[in-house]
Amino acid sequence: MHLEFRGKASAYTLILGLSCLLMLSLALVNGGYANDDHFTVIELIARFGVLPKSTQCWQCYHPKLYHFIIAHTWNLLGITSPFYKHISAQLFNALAGCATVYIFLRFIRPLHFPETLKILVFAFFAFNPRLISIFGQATNDGLIILLGTVNLYAITKIFHKPSLKYALLVIISLVLGSMAKLNFGVYFIGTLIVLVVLAILHRNYSFSLRKGYLGTAALGLLLSAFTFLSFNGYIRDYKENGKLFTYNTPTYDLPHLYELESSYIPGILSIYSGYFKFQYVDLIRNPHLSYTGEHRFKHLHSHFSQVYGHFYFLGFDNWPPQWQNDNRVITAIGKVSLAVGLIPVFLLFTGLFMLVKNLFRGWDNLKRDASWIYLLYIAGFLGFSVLFSLMGRTFVFMKAIYIFPGLLATVVPFLLGNAAFIKRKAVRTALYAFYIGLFVLYLVPVVYLIVQLGGKL
C-alpha cells in the first residue's frame, strides 16, 4: 500500500474546498441553533442602535463586535425574516471559518516536513468536526478563532523578520479581538510577551512598526485597551454601577485539592479528579453528554476528558437540542473516534516534548527557533481553559472551542511528533492510512447533521 499524494497543490485546494463547503452548507441549513443565544444581543442592537448593558440579557456581558456587525448587516440589507437573519449570521461565521482554514494552509505549506504529511495534518485540522460545526453557528466564537489564528500567524512572521504588514495584522487582531470576546486576553498577553522578548533578544528597542518590536506592542496595548473599554460599553457600565461588566453565569468556590464535593455537581469535584484523571473508558462507553442529571458519567467530572470528547466527536455534547440524534451508526462512529483519538494526542505530546527540549539549547537558539512561541500560546490557552472551568466548575465550562483561537500553535509540534515516527516505511504507510480512516470518522457525523437539519427546512 503506497499512500503518496501526486497532485500536492490540488490536494491542499481540495481539502480547503471541502472544509469550506461543509461549513457553508451547515450555515445554510442550521435554523439558528447554537450553543448559546447570541441572537438576543443582535436583536437589541438592531432594534435600538446601541450596545446593550451587561445585565440586559444572558449573553450581553460579551464584547459585541460580532453582534454589532450582524445587527448592522440586517439593518443595511433590510433583513427582517427569522430565516434570513439566521442565514446571514451563520454565513458570516462560515466565511470566517474558511479564512481560518486558509491561514492554516498558508502556515503549513512552507514548513520543512514531508509534503504528504503536511497535507494529512492540514486535513486533520481542516476536517475537525468541532471546528466545522462552530463556524456553522451564530456565535462570537468563530470571529475570535479567526482573530487568534491571524494573530499567531502574524507573530510567527515577525519572529523571522520585523514587518510593517504583519505588525499591522498583529495590532488589528488585538484591537478587533478586544471587541470580539473576552478570551482575546490570552493572545493579547502572549503577543506582548513575545514582542518584548524579541526586542531583548535582538537588542532592538526601536518603536518603528517596520523595523522593531516595541512599537507594535505599545500601539497594540493602547488601542486594544481603549477599544475594549469604550466600544464594549464597559466604561459606561462602570460609571453606572461600579463594575466593568456583570458576568451572568453562576460561579463557585474553588474545589478541594483531592477531597470530592459531598453534593453532586456535574463538573469539577476536586483538583485531582478534575484535572489529573482522564476517563478514557467512560468516554467510549458514554459518547454523549446528558443534561437530565439521570446519568452521572465519570467524564463529566474531568476537564481534559470533556475537551477530548468535544474535539473528536461532533455528537458528544448533544447540544444544541435540535442537533441531537440517537442514530446507532453515528454513536458507533463516535465511540471509535474517541477510542482512536489517543493516537494523535500521543503524537502531539511527542512533538511538545521535542519543543521543550529545544528550550534548553541556549539563549541564542530562542532567536532562531520559534518553539517557545508555540509553547507559550499553547500554555496560555490551556491555562485559560483550566481557569475557566475552575471558576464555573460545571461541565458546560469545558469545551474544545475555548482553545481553538490558539489551535495554530499545535501544528508544528503535531508535525514533529508525526515526523518522528514515519522514518520507517511500514509505520509511515500505517499512519497515513490511519489518518484517512480518521477523516471518514470525522466527516460522516458532519454530513449526517447537515442532511438532518436540511430535512427540517
Coordinates of C-alpha atoms in Angstrom, one line a residue:
M1 CA 0.0 0.0 0.0
H2 CA 1.6 3.3 -1.1
L3 CA 0.0 6.4 0.1
E4 CA 1.6 9.5 -1.5
F5 CA -0.3 12.4 -3.0
R6 CA 0.7 13.1 -6.6
G7 CA -1.0 16.5 -7.1
K8 CA 0.2 18.1 -3.9
A9 CA -1.2 21.6 -4.6
S10 CA -4.5 20.1 -5.8
A11 CA -4.8 18.1 -2.5
Y12 CA -4.5 21.3 -0.4
T13 CA -7.1 23.0 -2.6
L14 CA -9.4 20.0 -2.3
I15 CA -9.2 19.9 1.4
L16 CA -9.7 23.6 1.8
G17 CA -12.7 23.5 -0.6
L18 CA -14.3 20.6 1.1
S19 CA -13.9 22.1 4.6
C20 CA -15.4 25.4 3.4
L21 CA -18.2 23.6 1.6
L22 CA -19.2 21.8 4.8
M23 CA -19.1 25.0 6.9
L24 CA -21.1 26.9 4.3
S25 CA -23.6 24.0 3.9
L26 CA -24.1 23.8 7.7
A27 CA -24.6 27.6 7.9
L28 CA -27.3 27.4 5.2
V29 CA -29.3 24.6 6.8
N30 CA -28.8 25.4 10.5
G31 CA -32.0 27.0 11.7
G32 CA -30.4 29.5 14.1
Y33 CA -29.4 26.7 16.5
A34 CA -26.3 27.4 18.6
N35 CA -24.5 26.6 21.9
D36 CA -25.7 30.0 23.3
D37 CA -28.3 32.6 22.4
H38 CA -26.5 35.4 20.7
F39 CA -29.5 36.4 18.6
T40 CA -31.0 38.3 21.5
V41 CA -27.9 40.6 21.7
I42 CA -28.0 41.1 17.9
E43 CA -31.7 41.9 18.0
L44 CA -31.2 44.5 20.8
I45 CA -28.5 46.3 18.8
A46 CA -30.5 46.1 15.5
R47 CA -33.7 47.5 17.2
F48 CA -32.3 50.2 19.4
G49 CA -29.0 51.1 17.7
V50 CA -26.9 51.0 20.9
L51 CA -24.9 48.2 22.6
P52 CA -27.0 46.7 25.5
K53 CA -25.7 46.7 29.1
S54 CA -24.2 43.6 30.5
T55 CA -27.3 42.8 32.6
Q56 CA -29.9 43.3 29.8
C57 CA -29.7 39.6 28.6
W58 CA -27.8 36.4 29.4
Q59 CA -25.1 36.9 26.8
C60 CA -25.0 40.7 27.0
Y61 CA -21.8 40.8 29.0
H62 CA -19.7 39.7 26.0
P63 CA -17.7 42.1 23.8
K64 CA -20.1 42.8 21.0
L65 CA -18.2 43.2 17.7
Y66 CA -19.9 40.1 16.1
H67 CA -23.3 41.2 17.3
F68 CA -22.7 44.7 16.1
I69 CA -21.6 43.6 12.6
I70 CA -24.6 41.3 12.1
A71 CA -27.1 43.8 13.5
H72 CA -25.9 46.5 11.1
T73 CA -25.9 44.0 8.2
W74 CA -29.6 43.2 8.9
N75 CA -30.5 46.9 9.0
L76 CA -28.4 47.8 5.9
L77 CA -29.9 45.0 3.8
G78 CA -33.3 45.3 5.3
I79 CA -33.3 41.7 6.6
T80 CA -36.4 41.1 8.7
S81 CA -37.4 37.5 8.4
P82 CA -36.0 35.0 11.0
F83 CA -34.9 32.7 8.2
Y84 CA -32.6 35.2 6.6
K85 CA -31.5 36.6 9.9
H86 CA -30.3 33.1 10.8
I87 CA -28.7 32.5 7.5
S88 CA -26.8 35.8 7.4
A89 CA -25.5 35.5 11.0
Q90 CA -24.3 31.9 10.3
L91 CA -22.8 32.7 6.8
F92 CA -20.6 35.4 8.3
N93 CA -19.1 32.8 10.6
A94 CA -18.7 30.2 7.8
L95 CA -16.7 32.8 5.8
A96 CA -14.6 33.4 9.0
G97 CA -14.1 29.7 9.1
C98 CA -13.0 29.5 5.5
A99 CA -10.5 32.3 6.2
T100 CA -9.2 30.5 9.3
V101 CA -8.6 27.2 7.4
Y102 CA -6.9 29.2 4.6
I103 CA -4.5 30.7 7.2
F104 CA -3.7 27.2 8.4
L105 CA -2.9 26.3 4.8
R106 CA -0.6 29.4 4.4
F107 CA 1.1 28.5 7.7
I108 CA 1.6 24.8 6.9
R109 CA 2.8 24.8 3.3
P110 CA 6.2 26.5 3.8
L111 CA 7.1 24.2 6.7
H112 CA 10.0 21.8 6.2
F113 CA 8.3 18.5 6.6
P114 CA 7.3 15.7 4.1
E115 CA 4.7 17.1 1.8
T116 CA 2.2 14.2 2.2
L117 CA 2.5 14.5 6.0
K118 CA 1.7 18.2 5.7
I119 CA -1.3 17.5 3.6
L120 CA -2.7 15.0 6.1
V121 CA -2.0 17.3 9.0
F122 CA -3.7 20.1 7.2
A123 CA -6.7 17.8 6.7
F124 CA -6.6 16.8 10.4
F125 CA -7.3 20.4 11.4
A126 CA -9.5 21.4 8.4
F127 CA -11.8 18.5 8.8
N128 CA -12.1 18.6 12.6
P129 CA -15.9 18.3 13.2
R130 CA -15.9 20.7 16.2
L131 CA -14.1 23.4 14.1
I132 CA -16.5 22.9 11.2
S133 CA -19.6 23.0 13.5
I134 CA -18.7 26.1 15.4
F135 CA -18.4 28.0 12.2
G136 CA -21.9 26.9 11.2
Q137 CA -23.4 28.6 14.3
A138 CA -24.3 32.2 15.1
T139 CA -21.9 32.8 17.9
N140 CA -18.9 35.1 18.6
D141 CA -16.6 32.1 18.9
G142 CA -16.0 32.0 15.1
L143 CA -14.7 35.6 15.0
I144 CA -12.3 35.2 17.9
I145 CA -11.0 31.9 16.5
L146 CA -10.2 33.7 13.2
L147 CA -8.6 36.6 15.0
G148 CA -6.5 34.4 17.3
T149 CA -5.3 32.5 14.2
V150 CA -4.4 35.7 12.4
N151 CA -2.5 36.9 15.5
L152 CA -0.3 33.9 15.8
Y153 CA 0.3 33.7 12.1
A154 CA 1.5 37.3 12.0
I155 CA 3.6 36.9 15.2
T156 CA 5.5 34.0 13.6
K157 CA 6.2 36.2 10.6
I158 CA 7.5 39.0 12.8
F159 CA 9.6 36.4 14.7
H160 CA 11.6 35.8 11.5
K161 CA 11.7 39.5 10.5
P162 CA 10.0 42.7 11.6
S163 CA 7.5 43.8 9.0
L164 CA 5.0 46.7 8.8
K165 CA 2.4 44.4 7.1
Y166 CA 2.5 41.8 9.9
A167 CA 2.8 44.5 12.6
L168 CA -0.4 46.0 11.4
L169 CA -2.0 42.5 11.3
V170 CA -1.0 41.9 14.9
I171 CA -2.4 45.3 16.0
I172 CA -5.7 44.7 14.1
S173 CA -6.0 41.2 15.7
L174 CA -5.6 42.7 19.1
V175 CA -8.0 45.6 18.5
L176 CA -10.7 43.6 16.9
G177 CA -10.2 40.8 19.5
S178 CA -10.8 43.2 22.3
M179 CA -14.2 43.9 20.7
A180 CA -15.0 40.3 20.0
K181 CA -14.6 38.1 23.0
L182 CA -13.0 38.1 26.5
N183 CA -10.6 35.3 25.8
F184 CA -8.7 37.5 23.4
G185 CA -6.8 38.3 26.6
V186 CA -4.8 35.1 26.2
Y187 CA -3.2 36.0 22.9
F188 CA -3.1 39.7 24.0
I189 CA -0.8 38.7 26.8
G190 CA 1.1 36.2 24.6
T191 CA 1.7 38.9 22.0
L192 CA 3.1 41.4 24.5
I193 CA 5.4 38.8 26.0
V194 CA 6.7 37.7 22.5
L195 CA 7.3 41.2 21.3
V196 CA 9.2 42.3 24.4
V197 CA 11.3 39.1 24.5
L198 CA 12.2 39.6 20.8
A199 CA 13.2 43.2 21.5
I200 CA 15.5 42.0 24.2
L201 CA 16.9 39.0 22.2
H202 CA 17.8 41.2 19.3
R203 CA 18.6 44.3 21.3
N204 CA 16.2 46.1 19.1
Y205 CA 14.4 48.7 21.1
S206 CA 13.1 50.7 18.1
F207 CA 9.5 51.7 18.2
S208 CA 9.3 51.5 14.4
L209 CA 6.5 49.3 13.2
R210 CA 8.6 48.4 10.1
K211 CA 11.9 47.6 11.8
G212 CA 11.2 47.0 15.5
Y213 CA 9.0 45.2 18.0
L214 CA 8.2 47.6 20.8
G215 CA 6.1 49.9 18.6
T216 CA 3.8 47.1 17.7
A217 CA 3.5 46.1 21.4
A218 CA 2.8 49.6 22.6
L219 CA 0.3 50.5 19.9
G220 CA -1.5 47.2 20.2
L221 CA -1.7 47.6 24.0
L222 CA -3.0 51.2 23.9
L223 CA -5.5 50.7 21.1
S224 CA -6.9 47.4 22.3
A225 CA -7.3 48.7 25.8
F226 CA -9.1 51.8 24.5
T227 CA -11.5 49.7 22.3
F228 CA -12.0 47.1 25.0
L229 CA -13.3 49.7 27.5
S230 CA -15.0 52.1 25.1
F231 CA -16.6 50.1 22.3
N232 CA -18.0 47.4 24.6
G233 CA -19.7 49.9 26.8
Y234 CA -17.7 48.9 29.9
I235 CA -16.8 52.4 30.8
R236 CA -20.5 53.3 30.8
D237 CA -21.3 50.3 32.9
Y238 CA -18.5 51.1 35.4
K239 CA -19.8 54.7 35.8
E240 CA -23.3 53.5 36.4
N241 CA -22.8 50.5 38.8
G242 CA -19.1 50.4 39.6
K243 CA -18.4 47.2 37.5
L244 CA -16.9 46.9 34.1
F245 CA -19.4 44.1 33.3
T246 CA -21.6 41.7 35.2
Y247 CA -20.8 38.0 34.4
N248 CA -24.2 36.4 34.2
T249 CA -23.3 32.8 34.6
P250 CA -23.1 31.4 38.2
T251 CA -19.6 30.7 39.6
Y252 CA -18.5 28.6 42.5
D253 CA -15.7 28.5 45.1
L254 CA -12.5 26.6 44.3
P255 CA -12.7 22.9 44.8
H256 CA -10.7 20.9 47.4
L257 CA -7.3 19.6 46.3
Y258 CA -8.3 15.9 46.5
E259 CA -11.5 15.5 48.6
L260 CA -14.6 15.2 46.5
E261 CA -17.6 17.5 47.0
S262 CA -20.3 16.0 49.2
S263 CA -23.1 17.3 47.0
Y264 CA -23.4 16.4 43.3
I265 CA -22.0 18.9 40.9
P266 CA -21.9 17.8 37.3
G267 CA -18.3 19.1 36.9
I268 CA -15.1 19.6 38.8
L269 CA -15.4 17.9 42.2
S270 CA -11.7 18.2 43.2
I271 CA -8.5 19.4 41.7
Y272 CA -7.1 15.9 41.5
S273 CA -10.2 14.2 39.9
G274 CA -10.9 17.2 37.7
Y275 CA -7.5 17.8 36.2
F276 CA -5.4 14.7 36.8
K277 CA -7.8 11.9 35.8
F278 CA -8.7 11.1 32.2
Q279 CA -11.8 9.0 31.8
Y280 CA -11.0 7.2 28.6
V281 CA -13.1 4.1 29.0
D282 CA -16.1 6.0 30.3
L283 CA -15.9 8.3 27.2
I284 CA -16.1 5.3 24.9
R285 CA -19.0 3.8 26.9
N286 CA -20.9 7.0 27.0
P287 CA -20.0 9.1 24.0
H288 CA -22.8 11.7 24.6
L289 CA -23.4 14.2 27.3
S290 CA -26.6 14.0 29.3
Y291 CA -28.4 17.2 30.6
T292 CA -31.1 15.4 32.6
G293 CA -28.9 14.5 35.6
E294 CA -30.1 10.9 35.3
H295 CA -26.7 9.7 34.1
R296 CA -23.7 10.6 36.2
F297 CA -20.9 9.9 33.7
K298 CA -17.4 9.9 35.1
H299 CA -16.2 12.1 32.2
L300 CA -18.5 14.9 33.4
H301 CA -16.1 15.5 36.2
S302 CA -12.8 15.5 34.2
H303 CA -11.8 18.7 32.4
F304 CA -9.5 17.1 29.8
S305 CA -11.9 14.2 29.1
Q306 CA -14.5 16.8 28.2
V307 CA -12.2 18.7 25.9
Y308 CA -11.1 15.5 24.3
G309 CA -14.7 14.4 23.7
H310 CA -15.7 17.7 22.2
F311 CA -12.7 17.7 19.9
Y312 CA -13.1 14.3 18.4
F313 CA -16.9 13.7 18.1
L314 CA -19.4 16.2 16.8
G315 CA -22.3 14.5 18.7
F316 CA -20.5 14.3 22.0
D317 CA -22.1 17.4 23.6
N318 CA -25.7 16.7 22.4
W319 CA -26.2 20.4 22.0
P320 CA -28.0 22.4 20.8
P321 CA -31.0 20.1 21.3
Q322 CA -32.0 20.3 17.7
W323 CA -28.7 18.7 16.8
Q324 CA -29.3 15.6 18.9
N325 CA -29.7 12.2 17.3
D326 CA -29.9 8.7 18.5
N327 CA -28.6 7.1 15.3
R328 CA -26.7 3.9 16.2
V329 CA -24.3 4.2 13.4
I330 CA -23.3 7.8 14.4
T331 CA -23.0 6.7 18.0
A332 CA -20.7 3.8 17.0
I333 CA -18.6 6.2 14.9
G334 CA -18.3 8.4 18.0
K335 CA -17.1 5.6 20.1
V336 CA -14.5 4.6 17.5
S337 CA -13.4 8.3 17.1
L338 CA -12.9 8.6 20.9
A339 CA -11.1 5.3 21.1
V340 CA -8.5 6.1 18.4
G341 CA -8.1 9.8 19.2
L342 CA -5.4 8.9 21.6
I343 CA -3.0 8.3 18.7
P344 CA -2.9 11.9 17.5
V345 CA -2.8 13.0 21.2
F346 CA 0.2 10.8 21.8
L347 CA 1.9 12.2 18.7
L348 CA 1.2 15.8 19.7
F349 CA 2.7 15.2 23.2
T350 CA 5.7 13.7 21.5
G351 CA 6.1 16.8 19.5
L352 CA 5.6 19.0 22.5
F353 CA 8.3 17.1 24.4
M354 CA 10.7 17.8 21.4
L355 CA 9.8 21.5 21.6
V356 CA 10.5 21.7 25.3
K357 CA 13.9 20.1 24.6
N358 CA 14.6 22.9 22.2
L359 CA 14.3 25.4 25.0
F360 CA 17.5 24.1 26.7
R361 CA 19.7 24.7 23.7
G362 CA 20.9 28.1 24.7
W363 CA 19.6 31.7 24.8
D364 CA 20.7 32.4 21.2
N365 CA 18.6 29.5 20.0
L366 CA 15.5 31.5 21.0
K367 CA 16.3 33.9 18.2
R368 CA 16.3 31.1 15.6
D369 CA 13.7 28.6 16.8
A370 CA 10.0 29.7 17.4
S371 CA 9.3 26.7 19.6
W372 CA 9.0 28.9 22.7
I373 CA 6.2 30.9 21.0
Y374 CA 4.1 27.8 20.2
L375 CA 4.6 26.6 23.8
L376 CA 3.7 30.0 25.2
Y377 CA 0.4 30.1 23.2
I378 CA -0.5 26.5 24.0
A379 CA 0.2 27.0 27.7
G380 CA -1.8 30.2 27.6
F381 CA -5.0 28.8 26.1
L382 CA -4.8 25.5 28.1
G383 CA -4.3 27.6 31.2
F384 CA -7.3 29.8 30.3
S385 CA -9.4 26.6 29.7
V386 CA -8.4 25.2 33.1
L387 CA -9.0 28.5 35.0
F388 CA -12.4 29.0 33.3
S389 CA -13.5 25.5 34.4
L390 CA -12.2 26.2 37.9
M391 CA -14.4 29.3 38.0
G392 CA -17.5 27.7 36.5
R393 CA -17.0 24.2 37.8
T394 CA -19.8 22.6 35.8
F395 CA -19.1 20.6 32.6
V396 CA -20.5 23.2 30.3
F397 CA -17.4 25.3 31.0
M398 CA -15.1 22.6 29.5
K399 CA -15.1 23.0 25.7
A400 CA -12.6 22.5 23.0
I401 CA -13.6 25.7 21.3
Y402 CA -12.1 27.8 24.1
I403 CA -8.6 26.7 23.0
F404 CA -9.3 27.0 19.2
P405 CA -8.1 30.6 18.9
G406 CA -4.6 29.1 19.7
L407 CA -5.0 25.9 17.7
L408 CA -2.5 27.0 15.1
A409 CA 0.2 26.7 17.8
T410 CA -0.2 23.0 17.8
V411 CA 0.5 22.5 14.2
V412 CA 4.4 22.4 14.4
P413 CA 4.5 20.1 17.5
F414 CA 2.0 17.8 15.9
L415 CA 4.0 17.6 12.7
L416 CA 7.2 17.0 14.7
G417 CA 5.5 14.2 16.6
N418 CA 4.3 12.6 13.4
A419 CA 7.7 13.0 11.6
A420 CA 9.4 11.2 14.5
F421 CA 7.5 8.0 13.7
I422 CA 7.4 7.9 9.9
K423 CA 11.0 7.3 9.1
R424 CA 10.2 3.6 8.6
K425 CA 8.1 2.9 5.5
A426 CA 5.7 0.4 7.2
V427 CA 4.9 2.8 10.0
R428 CA 4.5 5.7 7.6
T429 CA 2.0 3.8 5.5
A430 CA 0.1 2.6 8.5
L431 CA -0.1 6.1 10.0
Y432 CA -1.2 7.7 6.7
A433 CA -3.9 5.1 6.3
F434 CA -5.0 5.8 9.9
Y435 CA -5.5 9.5 9.1
I436 CA -7.6 8.7 6.0
G437 CA -9.8 6.5 8.2
L438 CA -10.0 9.2 10.9
F439 CA -11.2 11.7 8.3
V440 CA -14.1 9.4 7.5
L441 CA -15.0 9.2 11.2
Y442 CA -14.7 13.0 11.3
L443 CA -16.9 13.8 8.4
V444 CA -19.7 11.3 8.5
P445 CA -21.4 12.9 11.5
V446 CA -21.0 16.3 10.0
V447 CA -22.6 15.2 6.7
Y448 CA -25.3 13.4 8.7
L449 CA -26.1 16.6 10.7
I450 CA -26.3 18.7 7.5
V451 CA -28.8 16.2 6.0
Q452 CA -30.7 16.1 9.3
L453 CA -31.0 19.8 9.5
G454 CA -31.8 20.2 5.8
G455 CA -34.7 17.9 6.3
K456 CA -36.2 20.4 8.8
L457 CA -36.3 23.3 6.4

